[in-house]
């Protein structure tokens, strides 16, 4: 079975541009979350969606937005890119509604470089 | 707020040495605790987890015990291999609210032959 798939794997954008990152969860998984991982740091939570509704939002500016589609795939959008947005963006999925003990499965991430 | 503190890396060991990576946490209630591993160029993979106090998570020779009294979840392995070289992340998921996980900064492990 396919794991969590993300696209694109690598991209370079210019400051001020907009970017859309895509994620397909594991088949049957209904919860998707997004994380930003800056080099040398642990993942920082951005958004969590379950059944197409936002269930959690991290401490990120409004330039960051996301949505989940009826097939449970998801997109992360970042507007007005800054150099500091350069990072690995990870998508993760889990089977059920958000819960403390849920196992979440990560994709390999999208490397974003802002120049 | 919730937080996870891991020992600074890199941890450098010879093959077959004993490994300990320390992790302590701050959270209210009874969070679930996790260790994830990240190999170069890849996403995170769940290594093990424990969902209540005194539980021991184990996988691939790695172990960690949920210690509520010391708010710790230290990762151990009796005999490391070169293939264990990676970055290890400790994480918690709170027992209420929106269950948003908090990750530590990661500890790099380098194992030499």
CSV table of C-alpha atoms in Angstrom, one decimal:
chain,number,residue,atom,x,y,z
A,1,UNK,CA,0.0,0.0,0.0
A,2,UNK,CA,1.2,3.5,-0.8
A,3,UNK,CA,2.3,5.7,2.2
A,4,UNK,CA,1.7,9.4,2.5
A,5,UNK,CA,2.7,11.0,-0.8
A,6,UNK,CA,3.7,14.6,-1.2
A,7,UNK,CA,4.4,16.8,-4.2
A,8,UNK,CA,6.5,18.5,-5.3
A,9,UNK,CA,9.5,17.0,-3.6
A,10,UNK,CA,11.7,20.0,-4.2
A,11,UNK,CA,10.9,23.6,-5.3
A,12,UNK,CA,12.5,27.0,-5.4
A,13,UNK,CA,10.5,30.2,-5.1
A,14,UNK,CA,11.3,33.9,-5.0
A,15,UNK,CA,10.4,36.1,-2.1
A,16,UNK,CA,6.8,37.4,-2.4
A,17,UNK,CA,5.6,34.5,-4.5
A,18,UNK,CA,3.0,32.0,-3.5
A,19,UNK,CA,3.4,28.2,-3.2
A,20,UNK,CA,1.0,25.2,-3.0
A,21,UNK,CA,2.1,21.9,-1.6
A,22,UNK,CA,0.0,18.8,-2.0
A,23,UNK,CA,-0.5,15.7,0.1
A,24,UNK,CA,-2.3,12.4,-0.4
A,25,UNK,CA,-2.9,10.4,2.9
A,26,UNK,CA,-2.7,6.7,3.3
A,27,UNK,CA,-5.8,5.1,1.8
A,28,UNK,CA,-8.5,5.1,4.4
A,29,UNK,CA,-6.9,7.8,6.6
A,30,UNK,CA,-9.2,10.7,7.3
A,31,UNK,CA,-6.9,13.0,9.3
A,32,UNK,CA,-4.2,15.1,7.7
A,33,UNK,CA,-1.7,17.4,9.4
A,34,UNK,CA,1.0,19.7,8.2
A,35,UNK,CA,4.4,20.5,9.8
A,36,UNK,CA,7.3,22.8,9.1
A,37,UNK,CA,10.7,21.5,9.8
A,38,UNK,CA,13.6,24.0,9.7
A,39,UNK,CA,17.0,22.5,9.3
A,40,UNK,CA,18.3,21.3,12.6
A,41,UNK,CA,14.9,21.6,14.4
A,42,UNK,CA,12.0,19.3,15.1
A,43,UNK,CA,8.8,19.6,13.2
A,44,UNK,CA,6.5,22.5,14.1
A,45,UNK,CA,2.8,21.9,13.8
A,46,UNK,CA,0.9,24.1,11.3
A,47,UNK,CA,-2.6,22.6,10.7
A,48,UNK,CA,-4.7,19.6,11.4
A,49,UNK,CA,-7.7,18.5,9.4
A,50,UNK,CA,-10.2,15.8,10.0
A,51,UNK,CA,-13.2,15.0,7.8
A,52,UNK,CA,-12.5,18.2,5.9
A,53,UNK,CA,-12.7,20.4,8.9
A,54,UNK,CA,-9.9,22.3,10.5
A,55,UNK,CA,-9.3,20.8,14.0
A,56,UNK,CA,-6.1,22.6,15.0
A,57,UNK,CA,-3.9,25.5,14.0
A,58,UNK,CA,-0.4,26.2,15.1
A,59,UNK,CA,1.3,29.5,15.7
A,60,UNK,CA,1.8,30.5,12.1
A,61,UNK,CA,0.8,33.7,10.3
A,62,UNK,CA,-2.3,34.1,8.2
A,63,UNK,CA,-0.1,33.7,5.1
A,64,UNK,CA,-0.3,30.0,5.7
A,65,UNK,CA,-3.6,28.3,4.8
A,66,UNK,CA,-4.7,24.8,4.1
A,67,UNK,CA,-7.7,22.7,3.1
A,68,UNK,CA,-8.8,19.1,2.9
A,69,UNK,CA,-10.7,17.7,0.0
A,70,UNK,CA,-13.6,15.2,-0.1
A,71,UNK,CA,-11.1,12.4,-1.0
A,72,UNK,CA,-9.1,13.5,2.1
A,73,UNK,CA,-6.1,14.8,0.2
A,74,UNK,CA,-4.9,18.2,1.3
A,75,UNK,CA,-3.1,21.3,0.1
A,76,UNK,CA,-1.0,23.8,2.1
A,77,UNK,CA,-0.7,27.3,0.6
A,78,UNK,CA,1.8,29.9,1.7
A,79,UNK,CA,1.5,33.4,0.3
A,80,UNK,CA,4.0,36.3,0.2
A,81,UNK,CA,6.9,34.0,0.8
A,82,UNK,CA,9.7,35.1,3.0
A,83,UNK,CA,13.3,33.7,3.2
A,84,UNK,CA,12.4,32.3,6.6
A,85,UNK,CA,9.8,30.0,5.0
A,86,UNK,CA,12.6,27.9,3.6
A,87,UNK,CA,12.1,24.5,5.2
A,88,UNK,CA,11.0,20.9,4.8
A,89,UNK,CA,7.2,20.8,4.8
A,90,UNK,CA,5.9,17.5,6.1
A,91,UNK,CA,2.4,16.1,5.7
A,92,UNK,CA,1.2,13.3,8.0
A,93,UNK,CA,-2.0,11.2,8.1
A,94,UNK,CA,-3.7,9.1,10.7
A,95,UNK,CA,-6.7,6.8,10.5
A,96,UNK,CA,-9.1,8.3,13.0
A,97,UNK,CA,-10.1,11.6,14.6
A,98,UNK,CA,-7.4,13.4,16.5
A,99,UNK,CA,-6.5,11.5,19.6
A,100,UNK,CA,-3.6,11.4,22.0
A,101,UNK,CA,-2.5,7.9,21.2
A,102,UNK,CA,-2.9,8.0,17.4
A,103,UNK,CA,-0.1,6.9,15.3
A,104,UNK,CA,0.7,9.4,12.6
A,105,UNK,CA,2.5,8.5,9.4
A,106,UNK,CA,4.7,11.1,7.7
A,107,UNK,CA,5.4,11.6,4.1
A,108,UNK,CA,8.9,12.3,2.9
A,109,UNK,CA,8.2,16.0,2.7
A,110,UNK,CA,8.5,18.9,0.2
A,111,UNK,CA,11.7,20.9,0.4
A,112,UNK,CA,11.0,24.6,-0.2
A,113,UNK,CA,13.8,27.0,-0.8
A,114,UNK,CA,12.9,30.7,-1.0
A,115,UNK,CA,15.5,33.0,-2.7
B,1,UNK,CA,2.5,25.1,27.3
B,2,UNK,CA,3.7,21.7,26.4
B,3,UNK,CA,7.4,21.1,25.7
B,4,UNK,CA,9.9,18.4,25.0
B,5,UNK,CA,13.6,18.6,25.8
B,6,UNK,CA,16.2,16.2,24.3
B,7,UNK,CA,19.8,15.9,24.9
B,8,UNK,CA,22.1,17.8,22.6
B,9,UNK,CA,23.8,15.9,19.8
B,10,UNK,CA,25.5,14.6,18.0
B,11,UNK,CA,25.9,11.3,19.9
B,12,UNK,CA,28.8,9.4,18.4
B,13,UNK,CA,29.2,5.7,19.2
B,14,UNK,CA,31.1,2.7,18.0
B,15,UNK,CA,29.1,-0.3,16.7
B,16,UNK,CA,27.7,-2.5,19.4
B,17,UNK,CA,27.9,0.2,22.0
B,18,UNK,CA,25.0,1.0,24.4
B,19,UNK,CA,22.8,3.9,23.5
B,20,UNK,CA,20.8,6.3,25.7
B,21,UNK,CA,19.1,9.4,24.4
B,22,UNK,CA,17.5,11.4,27.1
B,23,UNK,CA,14.1,13.0,26.7
B,24,UNK,CA,12.0,14.9,29.3
B,25,UNK,CA,8.7,16.6,28.8
B,26,UNK,CA,6.4,19.2,30.3
B,27,UNK,CA,2.6,18.7,29.9
B,28,UNK,CA,-0.5,18.6,31.9
B,29,UNK,CA,-2.4,15.4,32.4
B,30,UNK,CA,-1.2,12.2,30.8
B,31,UNK,CA,0.1,12.7,27.3
B,32,UNK,CA,1.1,10.0,24.9
B,33,UNK,CA,4.9,9.8,24.2
B,34,UNK,CA,6.6,8.9,21.0
B,35,UNK,CA,10.0,8.4,19.5
B,36,UNK,CA,10.4,9.1,15.8
B,37,UNK,CA,13.5,8.4,13.6
B,38,UNK,CA,14.5,10.4,10.5
B,39,UNK,CA,17.0,9.0,8.1
B,40,UNK,CA,18.9,11.4,5.8
B,41,UNK,CA,16.6,12.9,3.1
B,42,UNK,CA,13.5,11.1,4.4
B,43,UNK,CA,10.4,12.0,6.5
B,44,UNK,CA,9.9,10.8,10.1
B,45,UNK,CA,9.0,7.2,10.9
B,46,UNK,CA,7.4,6.2,14.2
B,47,UNK,CA,9.9,4.1,16.2
B,48,UNK,CA,7.9,3.4,19.3
B,49,UNK,CA,5.2,4.9,21.6
B,50,UNK,CA,3.7,4.6,25.0
B,51,UNK,CA,0.3,5.9,26.0
B,52,UNK,CA,0.3,5.6,29.8
B,53,UNK,CA,2.6,5.8,32.7
B,54,UNK,CA,5.0,2.8,33.2
B,55,UNK,CA,4.3,1.5,29.7
B,56,UNK,CA,7.3,0.4,27.8
B,57,UNK,CA,7.4,0.9,24.0
B,58,UNK,CA,9.8,-1.2,22.0
B,59,UNK,CA,10.7,-1.8,18.4
B,60,UNK,CA,13.8,-3.0,16.5
B,61,UNK,CA,15.8,-3.4,19.7
B,62,UNK,CA,15.0,0.1,20.9
B,63,UNK,CA,13.1,0.7,24.2
B,64,UNK,CA,11.7,3.6,26.1
B,65,UNK,CA,9.7,3.6,29.4
B,66,UNK,CA,7.1,6.2,30.2
B,67,UNK,CA,8.1,7.6,33.6
B,68,UNK,CA,5.5,9.9,35.0
B,69,UNK,CA,7.3,10.6,38.2
B,70,UNK,CA,10.4,12.0,36.4
B,71,UNK,CA,8.5,13.2,33.3
B,72,UNK,CA,10.9,11.3,31.1
B,73,UNK,CA,10.9,8.9,28.1
B,74,UNK,CA,14.6,8.0,27.5
B,75,UNK,CA,15.4,6.0,24.4
B,76,UNK,CA,17.8,3.0,24.8
B,77,UNK,CA,19.3,0.3,22.7
B,78,UNK,CA,21.7,-2.4,23.9
B,79,UNK,CA,23.9,-2.7,20.8
B,80,UNK,CA,23.8,-0.1,18.1
B,81,UNK,CA,24.5,-0.7,14.4
B,82,UNK,CA,25.9,1.6,11.7
B,83,UNK,CA,22.4,1.5,10.1
B,84,UNK,CA,21.0,3.2,13.3
B,85,UNK,CA,22.7,6.4,12.3
B,86,UNK,CA,19.9,8.9,12.0
B,87,UNK,CA,18.2,11.8,13.8
B,88,UNK,CA,15.9,10.8,16.7
B,89,UNK,CA,12.9,12.9,17.8
B,90,UNK,CA,11.0,12.6,21.0
B,91,UNK,CA,7.4,13.9,20.9
B,92,UNK,CA,4.3,14.1,23.0
B,93,UNK,CA,0.6,14.3,22.2
B,94,UNK,CA,-1.5,15.8,24.9
B,95,UNK,CA,-4.4,14.0,26.5
B,96,UNK,CA,-6.9,16.7,25.7
B,97,UNK,CA,-7.7,19.6,23.5
B,98,UNK,CA,-6.9,19.1,19.8
B,99,UNK,CA,-4.1,16.5,20.5
B,100,UNK,CA,-1.5,18.5,18.7
B,101,UNK,CA,1.9,16.9,19.0
B,102,UNK,CA,5.0,18.7,20.2
B,103,UNK,CA,8.4,17.6,19.0
B,104,UNK,CA,11.8,17.9,20.5
B,105,UNK,CA,14.7,19.4,18.5
B,106,UNK,CA,16.1,16.0,17.6
B,107,UNK,CA,19.3,14.2,18.5
B,108,UNK,CA,21.7,13.1,15.8
B,109,UNK,CA,23.2,9.6,16.3
B,110,UNK,CA,26.4,8.7,14.4
B,111,UNK,CA,27.6,5.1,14.7
B,112,UNK,CA,31.0,4.2,13.5
B,113,UNK,CA,32.1,0.6,12.4
